[in-house]
């Protein structure tokens, strides 16, 4: 069993953080093979950013294949660029606050969540990625939720004041993911 | 030892510190900046020294100096930056000064691209500077291998009194994987290593005759010829490291190193599952090169050797040809320019040969 995940958006949306947290949690909680591979241009904030995470029971070949099982897309440009790489039967997680385009594929599962709007309602635009992680995990259960949360807790350890907000963001995402799955 | 998730470059840096690295000098270039970044913070913690030089040339020569003084020293760069360091590397090889350097290679020639590539193969294995010197060159396929190879690179450098190169690439350098880190060498162990270099290094001695060999040239031609003979004998003594897979019944053997090899391995697994008899030769040291592995191929069954690499024109091919010695045809499967080769491309190339 091998799961290839792509997370894509623009710089500043916490795209790399989603990938790193998933890979980190998988490293902490399982004996599986894991790779995280970041890909970005010379740009920083505002430029495109994407990363690849592979979680596998066997040795991993390429950390950046062009045939994805799961895809998390945070902006429209990324959807257009990467959607052809999602395999038939793959799962697409979309930030529907920003991505207004028609998905236009009936051979995949689409889970939409307005994570930018939700983050603004929570009072901090930066937590959109934590909400999206919740959506993804709530739907896929690719990793145990409590393990991922303790990874987030650990990574945010230096800023404990932000933990309640992130917990709320994570929970809201989980609810959406679980509801979509049901 | 618990496994930790680490980026290739940072894992190389930590492995170097654990092996006894106490002096690093470098100059920034993508995609290896995390090595100096990590060491700028890490080396002072262990009483070591980090210097960002004013250029590649300055930093490699600082490492030359630290090596002369008996310290475990390292520099790193990427492709075009390595070219600038080649003079200093050649000087270290001439003066027989141990040092380790890392090439997290990117697209070339020239400034090329910042994305991963394997275009520095011939430079790394055949002529890393002027003057015909050789080096042990390790090429990791995983972050764990990058750690293990870096850790022992310092031992080889000291043992040989010669530069050792870790030839990585932009994938193994920038990806994160779980690793188990080797133990930290103790201060006592490092003191013993320094002590063992006193016969030639500038440790607590006035500058005298034996130590004057720590210069990259001798004006006596006979002496210099003898030095080159000694060097050649040293190079001859090195034993290559290689991983081979299912060569006995192989109808196709894939030859690949570094990042290409791990992707090829996944392709071979998929091909075997479909009934195709495919084997592999993966050099872990690309210098010395494991030519003898090609003698293990069963040329009665083997239709071809497929060289898979991220270089156009093919460069690893030069060594594959030398290994195969015309005993079967050689085909290639290549990408370049910073594009990472895909498993399906290797599978397609293999099926084209096997029919």
GROMACS .gro file of N, CA and C in nm, chain B residues 62-167:
model
  318
  244UNK      N    1   3.990   2.769   0.286
  244UNK     CA    2   3.984   2.766   0.432
  244UNK      C    3   3.979   2.621   0.481
  245UNK      N    4   3.904   2.539   0.408
  245UNK     CA    5   3.894   2.397   0.444
  245UNK      C    6   4.030   2.329   0.424
  246UNK      N    7   4.099   2.367   0.318
  246UNK     CA    8   4.236   2.318   0.293
  246UNK      C    9   4.324   2.351   0.414
  247UNK      N   10   4.313   2.473   0.461
  247UNK     CA   11   4.392   2.516   0.576
  247UNK      C   12   4.356   2.440   0.703
  248UNK      N   13   4.226   2.423   0.727
  248UNK     CA   14   4.181   2.352   0.847
  248UNK      C   15   4.228   2.206   0.841
  249UNK      N   16   4.224   2.148   0.720
  249UNK     CA   17   4.271   2.010   0.702
  249UNK      C   18   4.420   1.999   0.732
  250UNK      N   19   4.497   2.099   0.687
  250UNK     CA   20   4.641   2.102   0.716
  250UNK      C   21   4.666   2.105   0.866
  251UNK      N   22   4.575   2.169   0.939
  251UNK     CA   23   4.591   2.183   1.083
  251UNK      C   24   4.534   2.062   1.157
  252UNK      N   25   4.490   1.960   1.082
  252UNK     CA   26   4.448   1.835   1.144
  252UNK      C   27   4.302   1.828   1.184
  253UNK      N   28   4.222   1.929   1.147
  253UNK     CA   29   4.079   1.925   1.181
  253UNK      C   30   4.000   1.847   1.078
  254UNK      N   31   3.890   1.786   1.122
  254UNK     CA   32   3.795   1.729   1.026
  254UNK      C   33   3.717   1.846   0.966
  255UNK      N   34   3.736   1.868   0.837
  255UNK     CA   35   3.683   1.988   0.774
  255UNK      C   36   3.602   1.953   0.649
  256UNK      N   37   3.504   2.039   0.619
  256UNK     CA   38   3.415   2.011   0.506
  256UNK      C   39   3.371   2.140   0.440
  257UNK      N   40   3.342   2.131   0.311
  257UNK     CA   41   3.272   2.238   0.240
  257UNK      C   42   3.163   2.174   0.156
  258UNK      N   43   3.072   2.256   0.107
  258UNK     CA   44   2.966   2.201   0.023
  258UNK      C   45   2.925   2.307  -0.077
  259UNK      N   46   2.864   2.260  -0.186
  259UNK     CA   47   2.815   2.353  -0.287
  259UNK      C   48   2.725   2.275  -0.382
  260UNK      N   49   2.690   2.338  -0.492
  260UNK     CA   50   2.611   2.271  -0.595
  260UNK      C   51   2.671   2.303  -0.731
  261UNK      N   52   2.700   2.199  -0.806
  261UNK     CA   53   2.736   2.206  -0.947
  261UNK      C   54   2.828   2.322  -0.985
  262UNK      N   55   2.771   2.435  -1.026
  262UNK     CA   56   2.853   2.545  -1.076
  262UNK      C   57   2.946   2.598  -0.965
  263UNK      N   58   2.899   2.589  -0.840
  263UNK     CA   59   2.983   2.628  -0.726
  263UNK      C   60   3.096   2.530  -0.703
  264UNK      N   61   3.071   2.402  -0.733
  264UNK     CA   62   3.175   2.299  -0.719
  264UNK      C   63   3.287   2.326  -0.820
  265UNK      N   64   3.248   2.371  -0.940
  265UNK     CA   65   3.350   2.403  -1.040
  265UNK      C   66   3.448   2.506  -0.986
  266UNK      N   67   3.395   2.606  -0.915
  266UNK     CA   68   3.482   2.709  -0.858
  266UNK      C   69   3.575   2.652  -0.752
  267UNK      N   70   3.528   2.550  -0.682
  267UNK     CA   71   3.608   2.492  -0.574
  267UNK      C   72   3.714   2.395  -0.628
  268UNK      N   73   3.709   2.365  -0.756
  268UNK     CA   74   3.791   2.254  -0.806
  268UNK      C   75   3.941   2.280  -0.788
  269UNK      N   76   3.982   2.406  -0.793
  269UNK     CA   77   4.124   2.434  -0.773
  269UNK      C   78   4.167   2.392  -0.632
  270UNK      N   79   4.089   2.431  -0.533
  270UNK     CA   80   4.122   2.398  -0.394
  270UNK      C   81   4.118   2.248  -0.368
  271UNK      N   82   4.026   2.180  -0.434
  271UNK     CA   83   4.015   2.035  -0.417
  271UNK      C   84   4.139   1.967  -0.475
  272UNK      N   85   4.180   2.013  -0.591
  272UNK     CA   86   4.301   1.960  -0.653
  272UNK      C   87   4.423   1.986  -0.564
  273UNK      N   88   4.427   2.104  -0.501
  273UNK     CA   89   4.538   2.136  -0.410
  273UNK      C   90   4.541   2.039  -0.293
  274UNK      N   91   4.422   2.010  -0.237
  274UNK     CA   92   4.415   1.915  -0.124
  274UNK      C   93   4.463   1.777  -0.168
  275UNK      N   94   4.422   1.737  -0.289
  275UNK     CA   95   4.463   1.606  -0.340
  275UNK      C   96   4.615   1.604  -0.361
  276UNK      N   97   4.670   1.716  -0.409
  276UNK     CA   98   4.814   1.724  -0.433
  276UNK      C   99   4.891   1.721  -0.302
  277UNK      N  100   4.841   1.794  -0.203
  277UNK     CA  101   4.911   1.802  -0.075
  277UNK      C  102   4.875   1.685   0.016
  278UNK      N  103   4.785   1.599  -0.032
  278UNK     CA  104   4.736   1.484   0.046
  278UNK      C  105   4.680   1.530   0.182
  279UNK      N  106   4.584   1.622   0.171
  279UNK     CA  107   4.515   1.674   0.289
  279UNK      C  108   4.373   1.617   0.292
  280UNK      N  109   4.335   1.554   0.402
  280UNK     CA  110   4.199   1.501   0.409
  280UNK      C  111   4.095   1.614   0.414
  281UNK      N  112   3.989   1.600   0.340
  281UNK     CA  113   3.875   1.691   0.350
  281UNK      C  114   3.756   1.620   0.287
  282UNK      N  115   3.637   1.664   0.325
  282UNK     CA  116   3.515   1.608   0.268
  282UNK      C  117   3.439   1.722   0.203
  283UNK      N  118   3.385   1.698   0.086
  283UNK     CA  119   3.294   1.798   0.031
  283UNK      C  120   3.172   1.733  -0.031
  284UNK      N  121   3.066   1.814  -0.037
  284UNK     CA  122   2.935   1.764  -0.081
  284UNK      C  123   2.890   1.843  -0.202
  285UNK      N  124   2.847   1.771  -0.305
  285UNK     CA  125   2.786   1.836  -0.421
  285UNK      C  126   2.639   1.795  -0.425
  286UNK      N  127   2.550   1.890  -0.393
  286UNK     CA  128   2.406   1.864  -0.408
  286UNK      C  129   2.372   1.913  -0.549
  287UNK      N  130   2.385   1.823  -0.644
  287UNK     CA  131   2.395   1.870  -0.782
  287UNK      C  132   2.261   1.913  -0.840
  288UNK      N  133   2.269   2.011  -0.928
  288UNK     CA  134   2.154   2.072  -0.994
  288UNK      C  135   2.177   2.070  -1.144
  289UNK      N  136   2.083   2.127  -1.219
  289UNK     CA  137   2.092   2.122  -1.364
  289UNK      C  138   2.214   2.197  -1.416
  290UNK      N  139   2.274   2.145  -1.520
  290UNK     CA  140   2.388   2.210  -1.583
  290UNK      C  141   2.383   2.188  -1.732
  291UNK      N  142   2.481   2.236  -1.807
  291UNK     CA  143   2.603   2.305  -1.761
  291UNK      C  144   2.577   2.449  -1.721
  292UNK      N  145   2.683   2.516  -1.678
  292UNK     CA  146   2.672   2.656  -1.636
  292UNK      C  147   2.588   2.667  -1.510
  293UNK      N  148   2.518   2.779  -1.498
  293UNK     CA  149   2.430   2.799  -1.382
  293UNK      C  150   2.314   2.700  -1.389
  294UNK      N  151   2.275   2.664  -1.510
  294UNK     CA  152   2.174   2.559  -1.530
  294UNK      C  153   2.042   2.591  -1.464
  295UNK      N  154   1.989   2.494  -1.389
  295UNK     CA  155   1.863   2.512  -1.317
  295UNK      C  156   1.888   2.480  -1.170
  296UNK      N  157   1.795   2.521  -1.083
  296UNK     CA  158   1.811   2.489  -0.941
  296UNK      C  159   1.750   2.352  -0.909
  297UNK      N  160   1.687   2.289  -1.008
  297UNK     CA  161   1.623   2.160  -0.985
  297UNK      C  162   1.724   2.045  -0.995
  298UNK      N  163   1.682   1.926  -0.947
  298UNK     CA  164   1.776   1.813  -0.939
  298UNK      C  165   1.825   1.763  -1.074
  299UNK      N  166   1.949   1.712  -1.075
  299UNK     CA  167   2.009   1.663  -1.198
  299UNK      C  168   2.129   1.577  -1.164
  300UNK      N  169   2.176   1.501  -1.262
  300UNK     CA  170   2.297   1.420  -1.244
  300UNK      C  171   2.399   1.451  -1.352
  301UNK      N  172   2.411   1.580  -1.381
  301UNK     CA  173   2.497   1.624  -1.492
  301UNK      C  174   2.645   1.638  -1.455
  302UNK      N  175   2.677   1.616  -1.326
  302UNK     CA  176   2.816   1.638  -1.284
  302UNK      C  177   2.894   1.508  -1.274
  303UNK      N  178   2.843   1.401  -1.335
  303UNK     CA  179   2.901   1.268  -1.315
  303UNK      C  180   3.049   1.261  -1.353
  304UNK      N  181   3.080   1.308  -1.473
  304UNK     CA  182   3.219   1.295  -1.518
  304UNK      C  183   3.311   1.384  -1.436
  305UNK      N  184   3.264   1.505  -1.403
  305UNK     CA  185   3.344   1.594  -1.319
  305UNK      C  186   3.370   1.528  -1.184
  306UNK      N  187   3.267   1.465  -1.128
  306UNK     CA  188   3.279   1.406  -0.994
  306UNK      C  189   3.370   1.284  -0.994
  307UNK      N  190   3.364   1.204  -1.101
  307UNK     CA  191   3.432   1.074  -1.098
  307UNK      C  192   3.566   1.072  -1.172
  308UNK      N  193   3.584   1.162  -1.266
  308UNK     CA  194   3.703   1.153  -1.352
  308UNK      C  195   3.799   1.268  -1.336
  309UNK      N  196   3.746   1.389  -1.320
  309UNK     CA  197   3.837   1.505  -1.318
  309UNK      C  198   3.773   1.617  -1.237
  310UNK      N  199   3.788   1.608  -1.104
  310UNK     CA  200   3.727   1.709  -1.017
  310UNK      C  201   3.815   1.832  -1.003
  311UNK      N  202   3.922   1.832  -1.075
  311UNK     CA  203   4.016   1.944  -1.078
  311UNK      C  204   4.128   1.904  -1.172
  312UNK      N  205   4.227   1.990  -1.187
  312UNK     CA  206   4.338   1.956  -1.277
  312UNK      C  207   4.430   1.851  -1.215
  313UNK      N  208   4.504   1.783  -1.297
  313UNK     CA  209   4.616   1.706  -1.246
  313UNK      C  210   4.595   1.558  -1.224
  314UNK      N  211   4.480   1.506  -1.269
  314UNK     CA  212   4.466   1.360  -1.272
  314UNK      C  213   4.455   1.291  -1.139
  315UNK      N  214   4.417   1.361  -1.033
  315UNK     CA  215   4.399   1.292  -0.905
  315UNK      C  216   4.265   1.220  -0.903
  316UNK      N  217   4.249   1.124  -0.813
  316UNK     CA  218   4.122   1.052  -0.798
  316UNK      C  219   4.071   1.070  -0.656
  317UNK      N  220   3.944   1.042  -0.639
  317UNK     CA  221   3.884   1.049  -0.505
  317UNK      C  222   3.786   0.934  -0.488
  318UNK      N  223   3.758   0.900  -0.364
  318UNK     CA  224   3.642   0.816  -0.337
  318UNK      C  225   3.521   0.907  -0.350
  319UNK      N  226   3.421   0.862  -0.428
  319UNK     CA  227   3.300   0.941  -0.449
  319UNK      C  228   3.179   0.854  -0.415
  320UNK      N  229   3.105   0.895  -0.314
  320UNK     CA  230   2.988   0.820  -0.271
  320UNK      C  231   2.861   0.885  -0.325
  321UNK      N  232   2.768   0.800  -0.371
  321UNK     CA  233   2.644   0.855  -0.425
  321UNK      C  234   2.523   0.793  -0.355
  322UNK      N  235   2.462   0.867  -0.263
  322UNK     CA  236   2.349   0.813  -0.186
  322UNK      C  237   2.217   0.814  -0.264
  323UNK      N  238   2.136   0.709  -0.240
  323UNK     CA  239   2.003   0.702  -0.300
  323UNK      C  240   1.893   0.741  -0.201
  324UNK      N  241   1.926   0.738  -0.073
  324UNK     CA  242   1.828   0.772   0.030
  324UNK      C  243   1.894   0.867   0.129
  325UNK      N  244   1.812   0.928   0.213
  325UNK     CA  245   1.867   1.018   0.314
  325UNK      C  246   1.949   0.939   0.415
  326UNK      N  247   1.902   0.816   0.448
  326UNK     CA  248   1.978   0.732   0.540
  326UNK      C  249   2.117   0.701   0.484
  327UNK      N  250   2.121   0.671   0.355
  327UNK     CA  251   2.249   0.642   0.293
  327UNK      C  252   2.339   0.766   0.292
  328UNK      N  253   2.278   0.883   0.271
  328UNK     CA  254   2.355   1.008   0.275
  328UNK      C  255   2.420   1.025   0.412
  329UNK      N  256   2.344   0.991   0.517
  329UNK     CA  257   2.396   0.999   0.654
  329UNK      C  258   2.512   0.901   0.673
  330UNK      N  259   2.489   0.776   0.637
  330UNK     CA  260   2.591   0.673   0.660
  330UNK      C  261   2.719   0.701   0.580
  331UNK      N  262   2.700   0.745   0.455
  331UNK     CA  263   2.816   0.772   0.370
  331UNK      C  264   2.896   0.892   0.421
  332UNK      N  265   2.824   0.996   0.465
  332UNK     CA  266   2.893   1.115   0.516
  332UNK      C  267   2.972   1.081   0.641
  333UNK      N  268   2.910   1.000   0.727
  333UNK     CA  269   2.974   0.963   0.854
  333UNK      C  270   3.108   0.895   0.830
  334UNK      N  271   3.109   0.802   0.733
  334UNK     CA  272   3.234   0.728   0.711
  334UNK      C  273   3.328   0.801   0.615
  335UNK      N  274   3.276   0.902   0.543
  335UNK     CA  275   3.361   0.977   0.450
  335UNK      C  276   3.480   1.039   0.522
  336UNK      N  277   3.457   1.086   0.645
  336UNK     CA  278   3.566   1.150   0.719
  336UNK      C  279   3.675   1.049   0.757
  337UNK      N  280   3.631   0.926   0.787
  337UNK     CA  281   3.730   0.822   0.818
  337UNK      C  282   3.814   0.790   0.695
  338UNK      N  283   3.746   0.777   0.580
  338UNK     CA  284   3.820   0.749   0.457
  338UNK      C  285   3.915   0.864   0.423
  339UNK      N  286   3.867   0.987   0.440
  339UNK     CA  287   3.951   1.104   0.408
  339UNK      C  288   4.078   1.101   0.492
  340UNK      N  289   4.062   1.072   0.623
  340UNK     CA  290   4.179   1.068   0.712
  340UNK      C  291   4.270   0.951   0.679
  341UNK      N  292   4.207   0.836   0.655
  341UNK     CA  293   4.284   0.715   0.625
  341UNK      C  294   4.368   0.734   0.499
  342UNK      N  295   4.310   0.793   0.398
  342UNK     CA  296   4.379   0.811   0.269
  342UNK      C  297   4.460   0.941   0.263
  343UNK      N  298   4.429   1.035   0.353
  343UNK     CA  299   4.477   1.172   0.338
  343UNK      C  300   4.446   1.222   0.197
  344UNK      N  301   4.317   1.226   0.169
  344UNK     CA  302   4.273   1.261   0.034
  344UNK      C  303   4.131   1.316   0.045
  345UNK      N  304   4.088   1.402  -0.048
  345UNK     CA  305   3.949   1.449  -0.045
  345UNK      C  306   3.852   1.334  -0.073
  346UNK      N  307   3.733   1.341  -0.011
  346UNK     CA  308   3.625   1.247  -0.038
  346UNK      C  309   3.503   1.329  -0.077
  347UNK      N  310   3.434   1.285  -0.181
  347UNK     CA  311   3.317   1.359  -0.230
  347UNK      C  312   3.188   1.281  -0.202
  348UNK      N  313   3.089   1.352  -0.148
  348UNK     CA  314   2.952   1.298  -0.141
  348UNK      C  315   2.878   1.360  -0.260
  349UNK      N  316   2.850   1.278  -0.359
  349UNK     CA  317   2.780   1.327  -0.479
  349UNK      C  318   2.630   1.303  -0.460
   0.00000   0.00000   0.00000
